[in-house]
PDB file of C-alpha atoms in Angstrom:
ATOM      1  CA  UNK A 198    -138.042  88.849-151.976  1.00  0.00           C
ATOM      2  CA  UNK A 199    -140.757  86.383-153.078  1.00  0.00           C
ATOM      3  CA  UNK A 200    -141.609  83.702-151.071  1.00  0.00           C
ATOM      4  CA  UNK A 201    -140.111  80.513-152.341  1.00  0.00           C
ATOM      5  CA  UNK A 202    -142.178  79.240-155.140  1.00  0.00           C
ATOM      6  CA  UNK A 203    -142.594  75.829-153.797  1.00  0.00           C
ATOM      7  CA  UNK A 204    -144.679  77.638-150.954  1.00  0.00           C
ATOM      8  CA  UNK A 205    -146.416  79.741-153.378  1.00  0.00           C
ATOM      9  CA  UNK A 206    -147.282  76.745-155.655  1.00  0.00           C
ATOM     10  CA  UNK A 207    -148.867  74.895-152.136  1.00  0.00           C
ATOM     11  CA  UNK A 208    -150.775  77.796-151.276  1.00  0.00           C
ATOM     12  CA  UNK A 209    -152.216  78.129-155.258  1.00  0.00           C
ATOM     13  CA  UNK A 210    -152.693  74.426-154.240  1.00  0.00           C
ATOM     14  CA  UNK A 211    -154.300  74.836-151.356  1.00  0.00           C
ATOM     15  CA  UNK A 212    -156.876  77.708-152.822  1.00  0.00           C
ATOM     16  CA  UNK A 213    -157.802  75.770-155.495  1.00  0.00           C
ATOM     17  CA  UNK A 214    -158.855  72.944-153.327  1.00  0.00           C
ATOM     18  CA  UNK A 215    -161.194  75.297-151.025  1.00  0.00           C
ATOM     19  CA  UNK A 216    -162.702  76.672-154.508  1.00  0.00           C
ATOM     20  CA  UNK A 217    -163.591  73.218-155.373  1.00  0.00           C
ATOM     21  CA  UNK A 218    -165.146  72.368-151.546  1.00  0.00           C
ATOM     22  CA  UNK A 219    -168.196  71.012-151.674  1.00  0.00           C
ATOM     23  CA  UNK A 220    -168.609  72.368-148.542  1.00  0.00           C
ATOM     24  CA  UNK A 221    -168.510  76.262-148.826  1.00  0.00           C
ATOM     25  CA  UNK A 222    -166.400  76.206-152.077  1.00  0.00           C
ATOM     26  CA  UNK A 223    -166.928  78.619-155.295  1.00  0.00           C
ATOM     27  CA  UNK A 224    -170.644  77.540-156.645  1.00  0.00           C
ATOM     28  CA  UNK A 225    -168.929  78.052-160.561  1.00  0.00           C
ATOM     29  CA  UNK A 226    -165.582  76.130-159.870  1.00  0.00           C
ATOM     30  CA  UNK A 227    -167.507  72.955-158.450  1.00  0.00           C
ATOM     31  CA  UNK A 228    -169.754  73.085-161.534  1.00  0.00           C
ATOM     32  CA  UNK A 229    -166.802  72.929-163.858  1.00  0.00           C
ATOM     33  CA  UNK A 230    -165.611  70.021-165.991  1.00  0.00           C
ATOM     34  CA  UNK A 231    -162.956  68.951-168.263  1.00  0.00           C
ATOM     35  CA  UNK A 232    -164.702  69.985-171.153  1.00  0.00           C
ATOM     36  CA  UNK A 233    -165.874  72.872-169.765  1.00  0.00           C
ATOM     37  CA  UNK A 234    -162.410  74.489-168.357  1.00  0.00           C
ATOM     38  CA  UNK A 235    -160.652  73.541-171.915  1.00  0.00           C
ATOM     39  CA  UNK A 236    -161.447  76.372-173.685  1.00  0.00           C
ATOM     40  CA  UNK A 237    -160.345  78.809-170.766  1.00  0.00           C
ATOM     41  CA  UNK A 238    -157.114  77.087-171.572  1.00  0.00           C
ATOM     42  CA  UNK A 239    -156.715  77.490-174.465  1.00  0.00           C
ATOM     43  CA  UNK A 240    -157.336  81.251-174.167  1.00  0.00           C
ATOM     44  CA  UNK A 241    -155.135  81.555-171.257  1.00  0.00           C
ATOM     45  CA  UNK A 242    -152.775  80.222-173.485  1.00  0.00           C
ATOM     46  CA  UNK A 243    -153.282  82.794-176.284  1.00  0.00           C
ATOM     47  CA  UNK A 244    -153.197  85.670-173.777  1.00  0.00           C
ATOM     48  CA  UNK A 245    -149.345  84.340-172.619  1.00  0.00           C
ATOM     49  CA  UNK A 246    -148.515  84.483-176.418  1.00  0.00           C
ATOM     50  CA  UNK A 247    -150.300  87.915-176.709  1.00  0.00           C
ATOM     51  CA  UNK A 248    -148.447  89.195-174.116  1.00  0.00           C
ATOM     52  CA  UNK A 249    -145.085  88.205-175.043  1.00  0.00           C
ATOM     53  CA  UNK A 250    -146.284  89.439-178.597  1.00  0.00           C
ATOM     54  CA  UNK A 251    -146.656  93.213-176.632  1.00  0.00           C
ATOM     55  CA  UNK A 252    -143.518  92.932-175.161  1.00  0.00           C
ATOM     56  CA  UNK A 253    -145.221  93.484-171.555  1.00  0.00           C
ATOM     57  CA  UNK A 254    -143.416  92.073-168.992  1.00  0.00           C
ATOM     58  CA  UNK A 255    -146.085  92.311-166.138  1.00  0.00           C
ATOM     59  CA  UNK A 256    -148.708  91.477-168.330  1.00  0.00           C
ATOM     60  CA  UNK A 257    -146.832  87.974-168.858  1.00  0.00           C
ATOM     61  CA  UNK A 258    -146.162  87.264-165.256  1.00  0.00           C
ATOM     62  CA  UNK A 259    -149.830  87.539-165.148  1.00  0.00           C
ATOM     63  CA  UNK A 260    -151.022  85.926-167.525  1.00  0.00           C
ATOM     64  CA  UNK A 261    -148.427  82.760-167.126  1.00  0.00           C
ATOM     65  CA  UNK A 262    -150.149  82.585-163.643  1.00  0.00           C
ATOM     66  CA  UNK A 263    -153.504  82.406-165.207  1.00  0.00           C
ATOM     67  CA  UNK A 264    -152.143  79.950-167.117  1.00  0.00           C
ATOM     68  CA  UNK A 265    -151.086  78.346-164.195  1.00  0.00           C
ATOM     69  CA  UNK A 266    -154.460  78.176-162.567  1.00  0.00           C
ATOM     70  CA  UNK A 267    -155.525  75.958-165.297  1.00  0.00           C
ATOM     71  CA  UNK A 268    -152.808  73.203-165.074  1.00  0.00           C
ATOM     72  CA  UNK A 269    -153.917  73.297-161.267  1.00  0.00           C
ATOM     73  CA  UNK A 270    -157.647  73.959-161.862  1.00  0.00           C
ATOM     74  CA  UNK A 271    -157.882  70.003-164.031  1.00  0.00           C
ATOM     75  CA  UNK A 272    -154.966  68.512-161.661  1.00  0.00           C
ATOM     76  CA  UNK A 273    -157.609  68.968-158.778  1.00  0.00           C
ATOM     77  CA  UNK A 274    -160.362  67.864-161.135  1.00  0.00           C
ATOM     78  CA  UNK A 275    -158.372  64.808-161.900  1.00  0.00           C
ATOM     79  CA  UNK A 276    -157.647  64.281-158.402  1.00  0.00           C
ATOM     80  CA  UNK A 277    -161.462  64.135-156.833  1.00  0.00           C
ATOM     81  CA  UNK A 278    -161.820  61.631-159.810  1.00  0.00           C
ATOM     82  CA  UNK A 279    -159.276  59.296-158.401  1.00  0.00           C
ATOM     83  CA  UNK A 280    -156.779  59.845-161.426  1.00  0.00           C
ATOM     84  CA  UNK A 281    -153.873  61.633-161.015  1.00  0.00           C
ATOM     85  CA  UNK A 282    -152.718  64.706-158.607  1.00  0.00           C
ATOM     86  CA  UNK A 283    -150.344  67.872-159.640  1.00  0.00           C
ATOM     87  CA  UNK A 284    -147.569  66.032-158.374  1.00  0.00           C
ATOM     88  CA  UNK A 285    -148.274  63.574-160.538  1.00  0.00           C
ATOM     89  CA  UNK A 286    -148.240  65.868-163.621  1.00  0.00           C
ATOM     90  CA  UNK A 287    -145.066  67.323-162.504  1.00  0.00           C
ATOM     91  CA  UNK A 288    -143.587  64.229-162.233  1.00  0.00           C
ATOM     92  CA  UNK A 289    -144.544  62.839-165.559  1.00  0.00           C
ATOM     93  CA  UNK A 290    -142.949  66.002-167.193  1.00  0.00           C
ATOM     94  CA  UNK A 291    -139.744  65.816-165.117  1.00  0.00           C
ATOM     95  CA  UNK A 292    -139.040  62.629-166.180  1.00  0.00           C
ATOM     96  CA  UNK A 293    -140.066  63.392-169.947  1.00  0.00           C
ATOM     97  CA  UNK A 294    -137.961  66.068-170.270  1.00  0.00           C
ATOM     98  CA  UNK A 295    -135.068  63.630-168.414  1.00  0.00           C
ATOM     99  CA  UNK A 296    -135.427  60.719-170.950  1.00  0.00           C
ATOM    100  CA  UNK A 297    -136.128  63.231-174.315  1.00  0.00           C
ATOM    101  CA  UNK A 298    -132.268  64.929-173.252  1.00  0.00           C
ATOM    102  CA  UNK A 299    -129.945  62.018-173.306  1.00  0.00           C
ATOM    103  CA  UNK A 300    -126.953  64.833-174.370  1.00  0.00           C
ATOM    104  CA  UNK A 301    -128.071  66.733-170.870  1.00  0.00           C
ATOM    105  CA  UNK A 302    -129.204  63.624-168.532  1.00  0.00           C
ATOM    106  CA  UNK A 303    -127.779  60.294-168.000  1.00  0.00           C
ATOM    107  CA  UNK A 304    -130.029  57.282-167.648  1.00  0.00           C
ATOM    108  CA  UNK A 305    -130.588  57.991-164.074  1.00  0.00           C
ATOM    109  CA  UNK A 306    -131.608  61.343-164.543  1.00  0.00           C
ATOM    110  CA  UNK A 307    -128.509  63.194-163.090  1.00  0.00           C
ATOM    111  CA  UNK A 308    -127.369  66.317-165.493  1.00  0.00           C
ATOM    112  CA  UNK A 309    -123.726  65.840-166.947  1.00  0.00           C
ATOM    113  CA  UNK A 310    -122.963  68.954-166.186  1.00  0.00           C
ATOM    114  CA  UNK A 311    -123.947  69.284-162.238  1.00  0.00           C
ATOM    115  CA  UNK A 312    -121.423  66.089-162.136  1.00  0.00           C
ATOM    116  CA  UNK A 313    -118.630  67.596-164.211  1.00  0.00           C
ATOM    117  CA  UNK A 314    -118.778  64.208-166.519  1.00  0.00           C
ATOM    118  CA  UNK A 315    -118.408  65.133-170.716  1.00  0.00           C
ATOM    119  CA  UNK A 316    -121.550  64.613-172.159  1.00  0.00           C
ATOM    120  CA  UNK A 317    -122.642  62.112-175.224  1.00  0.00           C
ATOM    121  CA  UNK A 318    -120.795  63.006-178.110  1.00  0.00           C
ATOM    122  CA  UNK A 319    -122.967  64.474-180.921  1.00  0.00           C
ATOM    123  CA  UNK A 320    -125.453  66.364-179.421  1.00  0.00           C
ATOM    124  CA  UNK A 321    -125.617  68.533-182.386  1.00  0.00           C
ATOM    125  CA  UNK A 322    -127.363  71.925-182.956  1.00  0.00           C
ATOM    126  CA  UNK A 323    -130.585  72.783-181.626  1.00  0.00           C
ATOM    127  CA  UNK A 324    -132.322  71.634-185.219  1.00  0.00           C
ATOM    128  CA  UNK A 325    -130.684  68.063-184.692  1.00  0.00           C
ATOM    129  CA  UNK A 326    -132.040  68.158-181.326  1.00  0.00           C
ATOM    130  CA  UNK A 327    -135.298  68.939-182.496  1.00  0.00           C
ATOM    131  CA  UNK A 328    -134.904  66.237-184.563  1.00  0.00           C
ATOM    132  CA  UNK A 329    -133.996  63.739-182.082  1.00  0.00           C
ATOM    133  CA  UNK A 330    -137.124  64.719-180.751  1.00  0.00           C
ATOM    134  CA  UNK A 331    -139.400  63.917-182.849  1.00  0.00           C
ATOM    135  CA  UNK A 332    -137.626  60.720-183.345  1.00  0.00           C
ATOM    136  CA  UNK A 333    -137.792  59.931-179.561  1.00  0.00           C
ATOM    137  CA  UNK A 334    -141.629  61.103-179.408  1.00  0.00           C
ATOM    138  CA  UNK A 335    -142.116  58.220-181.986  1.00  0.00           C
ATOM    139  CA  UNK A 336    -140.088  55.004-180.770  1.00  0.00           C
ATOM    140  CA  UNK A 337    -142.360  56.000-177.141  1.00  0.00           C
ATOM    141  CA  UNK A 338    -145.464  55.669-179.424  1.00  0.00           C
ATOM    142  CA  UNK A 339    -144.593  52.257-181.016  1.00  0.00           C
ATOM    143  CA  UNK A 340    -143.340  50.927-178.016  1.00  0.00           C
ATOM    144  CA  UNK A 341    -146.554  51.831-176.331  1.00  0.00           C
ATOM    145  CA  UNK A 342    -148.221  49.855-179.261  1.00  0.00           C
ATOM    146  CA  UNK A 343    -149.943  53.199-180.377  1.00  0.00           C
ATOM    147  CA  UNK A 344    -150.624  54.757-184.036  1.00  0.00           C
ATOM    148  CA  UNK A 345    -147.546  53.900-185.785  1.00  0.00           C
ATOM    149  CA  UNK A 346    -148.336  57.266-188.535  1.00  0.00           C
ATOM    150  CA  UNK A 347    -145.822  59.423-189.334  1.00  0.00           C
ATOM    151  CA  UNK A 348    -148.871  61.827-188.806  1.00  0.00           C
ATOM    152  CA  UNK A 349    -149.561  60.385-184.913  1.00  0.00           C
ATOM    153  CA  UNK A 350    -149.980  62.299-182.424  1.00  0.00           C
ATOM    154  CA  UNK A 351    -151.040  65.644-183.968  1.00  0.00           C
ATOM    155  CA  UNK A 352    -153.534  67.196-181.521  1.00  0.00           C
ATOM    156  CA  UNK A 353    -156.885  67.732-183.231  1.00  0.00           C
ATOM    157  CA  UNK A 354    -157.852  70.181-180.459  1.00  0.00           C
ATOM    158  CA  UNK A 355    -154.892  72.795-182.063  1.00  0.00           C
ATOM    159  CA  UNK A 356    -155.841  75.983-184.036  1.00  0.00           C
ATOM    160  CA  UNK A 357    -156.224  74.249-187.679  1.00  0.00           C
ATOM    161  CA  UNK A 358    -153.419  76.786-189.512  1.00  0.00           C
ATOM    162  CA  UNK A 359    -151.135  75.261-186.751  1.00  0.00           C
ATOM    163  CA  UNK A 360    -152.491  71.537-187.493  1.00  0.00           C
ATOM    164  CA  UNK A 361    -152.169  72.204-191.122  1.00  0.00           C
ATOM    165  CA  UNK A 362    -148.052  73.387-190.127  1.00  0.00           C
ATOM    166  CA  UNK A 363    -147.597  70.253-188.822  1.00  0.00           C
ATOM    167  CA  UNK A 364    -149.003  67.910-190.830  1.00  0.00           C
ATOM    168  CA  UNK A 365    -147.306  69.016-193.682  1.00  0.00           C
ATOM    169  CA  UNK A 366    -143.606  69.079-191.569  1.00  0.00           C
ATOM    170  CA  UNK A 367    -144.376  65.415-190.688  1.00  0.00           C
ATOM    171  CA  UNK A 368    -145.074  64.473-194.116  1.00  0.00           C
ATOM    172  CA  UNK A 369    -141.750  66.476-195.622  1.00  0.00           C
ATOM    173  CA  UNK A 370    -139.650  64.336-192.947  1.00  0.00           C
ATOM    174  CA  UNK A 371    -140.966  61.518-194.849  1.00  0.00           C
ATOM    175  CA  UNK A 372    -140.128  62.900-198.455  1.00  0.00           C
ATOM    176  CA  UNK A 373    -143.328  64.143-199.390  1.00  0.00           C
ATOM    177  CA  UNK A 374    -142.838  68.015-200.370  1.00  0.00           C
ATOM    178  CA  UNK A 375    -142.211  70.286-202.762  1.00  0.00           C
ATOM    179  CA  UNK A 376    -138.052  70.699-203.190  1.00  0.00           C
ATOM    180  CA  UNK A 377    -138.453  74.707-203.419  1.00  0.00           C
ATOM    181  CA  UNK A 378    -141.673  77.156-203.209  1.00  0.00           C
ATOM    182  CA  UNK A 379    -142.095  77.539-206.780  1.00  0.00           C
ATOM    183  CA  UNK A 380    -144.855  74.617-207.222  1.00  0.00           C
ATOM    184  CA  UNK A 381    -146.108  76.082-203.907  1.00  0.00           C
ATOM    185  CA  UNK A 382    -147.130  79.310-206.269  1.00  0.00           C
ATOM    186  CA  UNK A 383    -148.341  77.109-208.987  1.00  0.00           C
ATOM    187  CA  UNK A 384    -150.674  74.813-206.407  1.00  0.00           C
ATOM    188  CA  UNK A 385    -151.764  78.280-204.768  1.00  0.00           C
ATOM    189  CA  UNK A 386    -153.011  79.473-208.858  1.00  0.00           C
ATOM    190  CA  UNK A 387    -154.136  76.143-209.396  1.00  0.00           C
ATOM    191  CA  UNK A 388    -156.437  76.520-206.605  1.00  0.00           C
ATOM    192  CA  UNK A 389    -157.557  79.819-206.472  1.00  0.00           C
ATOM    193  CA  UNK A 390    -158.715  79.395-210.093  1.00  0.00           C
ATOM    194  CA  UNK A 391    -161.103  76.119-208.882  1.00  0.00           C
ATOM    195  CA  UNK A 392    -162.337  78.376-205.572  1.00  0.00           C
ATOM    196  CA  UNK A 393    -163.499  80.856-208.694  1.00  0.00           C
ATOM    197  CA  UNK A 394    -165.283  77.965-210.185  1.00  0.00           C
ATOM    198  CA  UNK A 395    -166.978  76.828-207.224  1.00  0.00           C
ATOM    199  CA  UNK A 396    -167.876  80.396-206.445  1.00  0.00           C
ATOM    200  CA  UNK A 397    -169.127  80.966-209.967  1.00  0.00           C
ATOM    201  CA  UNK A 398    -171.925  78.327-208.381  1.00  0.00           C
ATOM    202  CA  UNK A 399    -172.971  80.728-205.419  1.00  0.00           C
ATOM    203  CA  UNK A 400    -172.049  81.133-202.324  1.00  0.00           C
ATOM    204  CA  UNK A 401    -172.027  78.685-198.417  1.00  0.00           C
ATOM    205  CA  UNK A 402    -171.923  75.526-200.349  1.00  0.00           C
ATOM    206  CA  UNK A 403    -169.841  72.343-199.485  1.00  0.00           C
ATOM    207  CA  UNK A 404    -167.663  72.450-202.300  1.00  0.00           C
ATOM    208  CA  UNK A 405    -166.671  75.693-201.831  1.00  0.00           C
ATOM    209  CA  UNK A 406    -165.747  75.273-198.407  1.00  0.00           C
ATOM    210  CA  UNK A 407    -163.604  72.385-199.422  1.00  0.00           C
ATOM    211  CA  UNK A 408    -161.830  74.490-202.105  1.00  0.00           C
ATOM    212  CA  UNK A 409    -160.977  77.691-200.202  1.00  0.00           C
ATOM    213  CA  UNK A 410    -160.035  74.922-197.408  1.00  0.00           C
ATOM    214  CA  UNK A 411    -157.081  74.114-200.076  1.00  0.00           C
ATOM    215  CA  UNK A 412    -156.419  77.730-200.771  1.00  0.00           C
ATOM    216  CA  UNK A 413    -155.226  78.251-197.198  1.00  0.00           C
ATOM    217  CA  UNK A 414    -153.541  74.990-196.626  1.00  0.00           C
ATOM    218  CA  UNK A 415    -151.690  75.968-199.668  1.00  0.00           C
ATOM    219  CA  UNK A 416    -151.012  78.906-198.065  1.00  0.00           C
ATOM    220  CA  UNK A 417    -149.569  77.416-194.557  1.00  0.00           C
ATOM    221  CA  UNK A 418    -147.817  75.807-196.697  1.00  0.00           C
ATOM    222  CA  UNK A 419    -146.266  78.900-198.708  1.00  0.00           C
ATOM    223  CA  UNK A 420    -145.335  80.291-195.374  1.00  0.00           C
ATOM    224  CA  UNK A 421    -143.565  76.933-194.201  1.00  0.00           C
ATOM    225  CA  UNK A 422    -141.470  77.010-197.262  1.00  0.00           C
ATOM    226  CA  UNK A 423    -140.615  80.910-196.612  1.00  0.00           C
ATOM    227  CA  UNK A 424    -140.045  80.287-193.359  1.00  0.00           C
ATOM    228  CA  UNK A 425    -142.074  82.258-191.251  1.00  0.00           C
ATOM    229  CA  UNK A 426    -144.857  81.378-188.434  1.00  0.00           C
ATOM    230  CA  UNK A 427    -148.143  81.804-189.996  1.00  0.00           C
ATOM    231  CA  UNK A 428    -149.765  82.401-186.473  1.00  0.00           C
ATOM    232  CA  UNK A 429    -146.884  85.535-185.982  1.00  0.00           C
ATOM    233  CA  UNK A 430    -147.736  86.772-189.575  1.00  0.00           C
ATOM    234  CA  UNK A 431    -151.230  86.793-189.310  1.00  0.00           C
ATOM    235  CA  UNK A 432    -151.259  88.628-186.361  1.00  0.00           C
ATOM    236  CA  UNK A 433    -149.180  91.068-187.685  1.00  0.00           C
ATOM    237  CA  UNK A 434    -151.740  91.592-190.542  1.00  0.00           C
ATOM    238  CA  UNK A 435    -154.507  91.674-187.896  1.00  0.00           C
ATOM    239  CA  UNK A 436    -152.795  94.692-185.797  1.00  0.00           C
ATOM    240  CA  UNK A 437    -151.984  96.205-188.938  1.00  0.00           C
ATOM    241  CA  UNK A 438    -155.676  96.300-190.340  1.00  0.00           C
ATOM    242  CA  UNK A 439    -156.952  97.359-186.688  1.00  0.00           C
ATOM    243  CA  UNK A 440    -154.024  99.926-186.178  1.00  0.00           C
ATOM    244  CA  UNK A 441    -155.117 101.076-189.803  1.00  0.00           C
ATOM    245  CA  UNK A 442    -159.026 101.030-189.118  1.00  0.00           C
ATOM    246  CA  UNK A 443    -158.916 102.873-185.699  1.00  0.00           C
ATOM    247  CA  UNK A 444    -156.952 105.631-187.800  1.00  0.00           C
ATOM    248  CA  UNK A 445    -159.836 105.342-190.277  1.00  0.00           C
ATOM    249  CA  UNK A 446    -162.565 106.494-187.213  1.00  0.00           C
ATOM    250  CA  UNK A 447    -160.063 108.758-186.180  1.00  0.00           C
ATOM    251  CA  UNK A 448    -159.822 111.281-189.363  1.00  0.00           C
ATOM    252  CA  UNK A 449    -163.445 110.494-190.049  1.00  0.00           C
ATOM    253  CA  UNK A 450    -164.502 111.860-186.566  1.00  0.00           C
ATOM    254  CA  UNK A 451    -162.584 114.707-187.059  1.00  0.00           C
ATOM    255  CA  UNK A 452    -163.976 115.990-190.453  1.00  0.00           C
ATOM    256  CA  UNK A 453    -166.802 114.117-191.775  1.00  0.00           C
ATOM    257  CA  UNK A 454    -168.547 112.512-188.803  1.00  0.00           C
ATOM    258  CA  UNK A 455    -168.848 108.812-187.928  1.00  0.00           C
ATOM    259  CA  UNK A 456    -167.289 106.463-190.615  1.00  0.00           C
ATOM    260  CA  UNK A 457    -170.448 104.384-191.083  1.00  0.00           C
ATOM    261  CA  UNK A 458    -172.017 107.668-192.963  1.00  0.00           C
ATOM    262  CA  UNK A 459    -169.279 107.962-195.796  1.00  0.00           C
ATOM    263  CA  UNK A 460    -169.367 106.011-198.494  1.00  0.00           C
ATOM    264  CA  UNK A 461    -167.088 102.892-199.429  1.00  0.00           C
ATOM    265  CA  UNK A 462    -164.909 105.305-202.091  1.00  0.00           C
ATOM    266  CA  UNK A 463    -164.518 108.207-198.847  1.00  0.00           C
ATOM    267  CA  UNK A 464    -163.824 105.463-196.917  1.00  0.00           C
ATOM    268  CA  UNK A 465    -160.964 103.629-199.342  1.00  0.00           C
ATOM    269  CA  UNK A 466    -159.521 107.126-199.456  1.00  0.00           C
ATOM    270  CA  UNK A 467    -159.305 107.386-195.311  1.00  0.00           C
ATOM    271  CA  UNK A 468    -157.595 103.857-195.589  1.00  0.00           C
ATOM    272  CA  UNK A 469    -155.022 105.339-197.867  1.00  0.00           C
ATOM    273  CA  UNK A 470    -154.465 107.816-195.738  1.00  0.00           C
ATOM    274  CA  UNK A 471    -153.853 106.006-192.728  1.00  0.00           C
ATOM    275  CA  UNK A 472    -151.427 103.937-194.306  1.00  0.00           C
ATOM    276  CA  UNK A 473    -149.469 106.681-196.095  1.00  0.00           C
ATOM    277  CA  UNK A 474    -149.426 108.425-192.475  1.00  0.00           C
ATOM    278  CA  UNK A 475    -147.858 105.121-191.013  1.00  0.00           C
ATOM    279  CA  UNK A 476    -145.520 105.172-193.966  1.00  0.00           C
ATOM    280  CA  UNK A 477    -144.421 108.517-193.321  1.00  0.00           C
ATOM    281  CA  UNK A 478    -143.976 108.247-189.670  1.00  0.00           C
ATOM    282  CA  UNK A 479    -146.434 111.245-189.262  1.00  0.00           C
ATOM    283  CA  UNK A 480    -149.539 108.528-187.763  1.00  0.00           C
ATOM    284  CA  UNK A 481    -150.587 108.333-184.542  1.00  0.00           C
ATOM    285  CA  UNK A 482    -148.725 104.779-184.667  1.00  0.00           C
ATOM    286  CA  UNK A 483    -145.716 106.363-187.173  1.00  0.00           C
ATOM    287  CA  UNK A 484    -143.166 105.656-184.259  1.00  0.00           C
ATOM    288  CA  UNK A 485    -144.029 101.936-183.566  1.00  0.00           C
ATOM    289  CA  UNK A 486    -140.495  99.802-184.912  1.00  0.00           C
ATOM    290  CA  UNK A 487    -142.868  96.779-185.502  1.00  0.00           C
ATOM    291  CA  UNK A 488    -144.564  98.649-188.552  1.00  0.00           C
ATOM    292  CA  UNK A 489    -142.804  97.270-191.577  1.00  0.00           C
ATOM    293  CA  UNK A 490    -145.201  98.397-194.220  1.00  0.00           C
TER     294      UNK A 490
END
């Protein structure tokens, strides 16, 4: 048995506020910031999503705890500045999650079912709910006098395919869409034909930038409309073009020599080769069940 995570969570706590010490503390952790700790966030973030991706259990425990660390790392930063603590932040998410469940929570917090009371009628599926939401997310923002948008509170600091996602699911709730993906298809021609213009011009200018820009928020948007996570299907592309170029190195090491010293055509025909092993099952990675092509 673990000890109980509330101790756990005191004694992460408790570490984090020797690190920070000015008095015999970490000489890196006191020279941190906001700013500076944001994008070890963020990348803590992506290794939790990595790891799930994997399948690797232990790997995610870890990783969640270096996720973890972060939370606590800006708590205490927000602390010494005489904003907020941790128990603070928990607090403020407790009692978000409390009001955003009105089918789970009454208006004094307590959970229907821990009560044996029926719950709101209603509640709906788990779309609805998301629904509901959204919805709730909003009325907070107007009645905090905020931006009233039905863009508002879309984080600029997110990975831009993921920005693009939602922007364009906050402007279908709205109306504004395409009904089905076929003028998706003709938007996507329409602008790979002006990204060939532009190009026609040379390459690294503005315009161009703007265009292909278009190209792959037409494409986010192709994905929305098929229904699949553009961050989940690009990473599938990415392990399959690694899984495919390690192969590459693999047969060229073992005939040829290095792959650098063949030419593009040798090369072409090692990357055919690779992925005709993977779709005979006779690859290295012929027994993974996540290749699918």
């Amino acid at each position: 048995m673990t000890e109980p995570a509330s101790a756990n969570l005191s004694g992460l706590l408790r570490i984090m506020a020797q690190l920070r010490d000015p008095n015999g503390g970490c000489p890196w952790d006191l020279q941190q910031n906001f700013a500076s700790i944001a994008a070890y966030t963020i990348e803590e973030a992506y290794e939790v999503a990595d790891a799930i991706d994997r399948g690797d259990m232990h790997d995610l425990r870890d990783e969640l705890g270096d996720l973890l660390l972060q939370v606590v790392f800006h708590a205490r930063m927000a602390e010494e500045a005489g904003e907020f603590a941790f128990d603070d932040v928990a607090a403020a998410i407790c009692d978000k999650m409390r009001r955003r469940h009105p089918h789970v929570f009454d208006e004094q917090g307590r959970a229907y079912a821990e009560s044996g009371r029926t719950p709101p009628p209603n509640a709906g599926n788990a779309e609805k709910q998301l629904l509901d939401w959204e919805q709730r997310k909003q009325a907070e923002r107007h009645a905090r006098g905020g931006d009233t948008s039905a863009l508002a509170g879309i984080a600029r600091g997110l990975p831009e395919w993921q920005r693009a996602i939602k922007l364009q699911k906050r402007a279908a709730r709205v109306g504004f869409d395409w009904p089905n993906v076929d003028p998706v298809f003709e938007k996507l021609h329409e602008e790979l034909d002006e990204v060939r213009e532009e190009l026609a011009k040379g390459v690294g200018h503005d315009a161009l930038e703007a265009e292909i820009g278009d190209v792959l928020f037409v494409c986010a948007n192709l994905a929305r409309h098929a229904q699949v996570d553009v961050g989940a299907a690009l990473r599938r592309a990415n392990a399959k073009f690694e899984r495919r170029f390690r192969r590459m190195e693999e047969l060229a090491a073992a005939s040829a020599g290095a792959l650098e010293s063949l030419n593009l055509a040798q090369q072409d025909a090692l990357w055919d080769q690779a992925k005709a092993e993977e779709k005979s099952g006779s690859g290295q990675a012929g027994n993974d069940p996540r290749i699918a092509q």
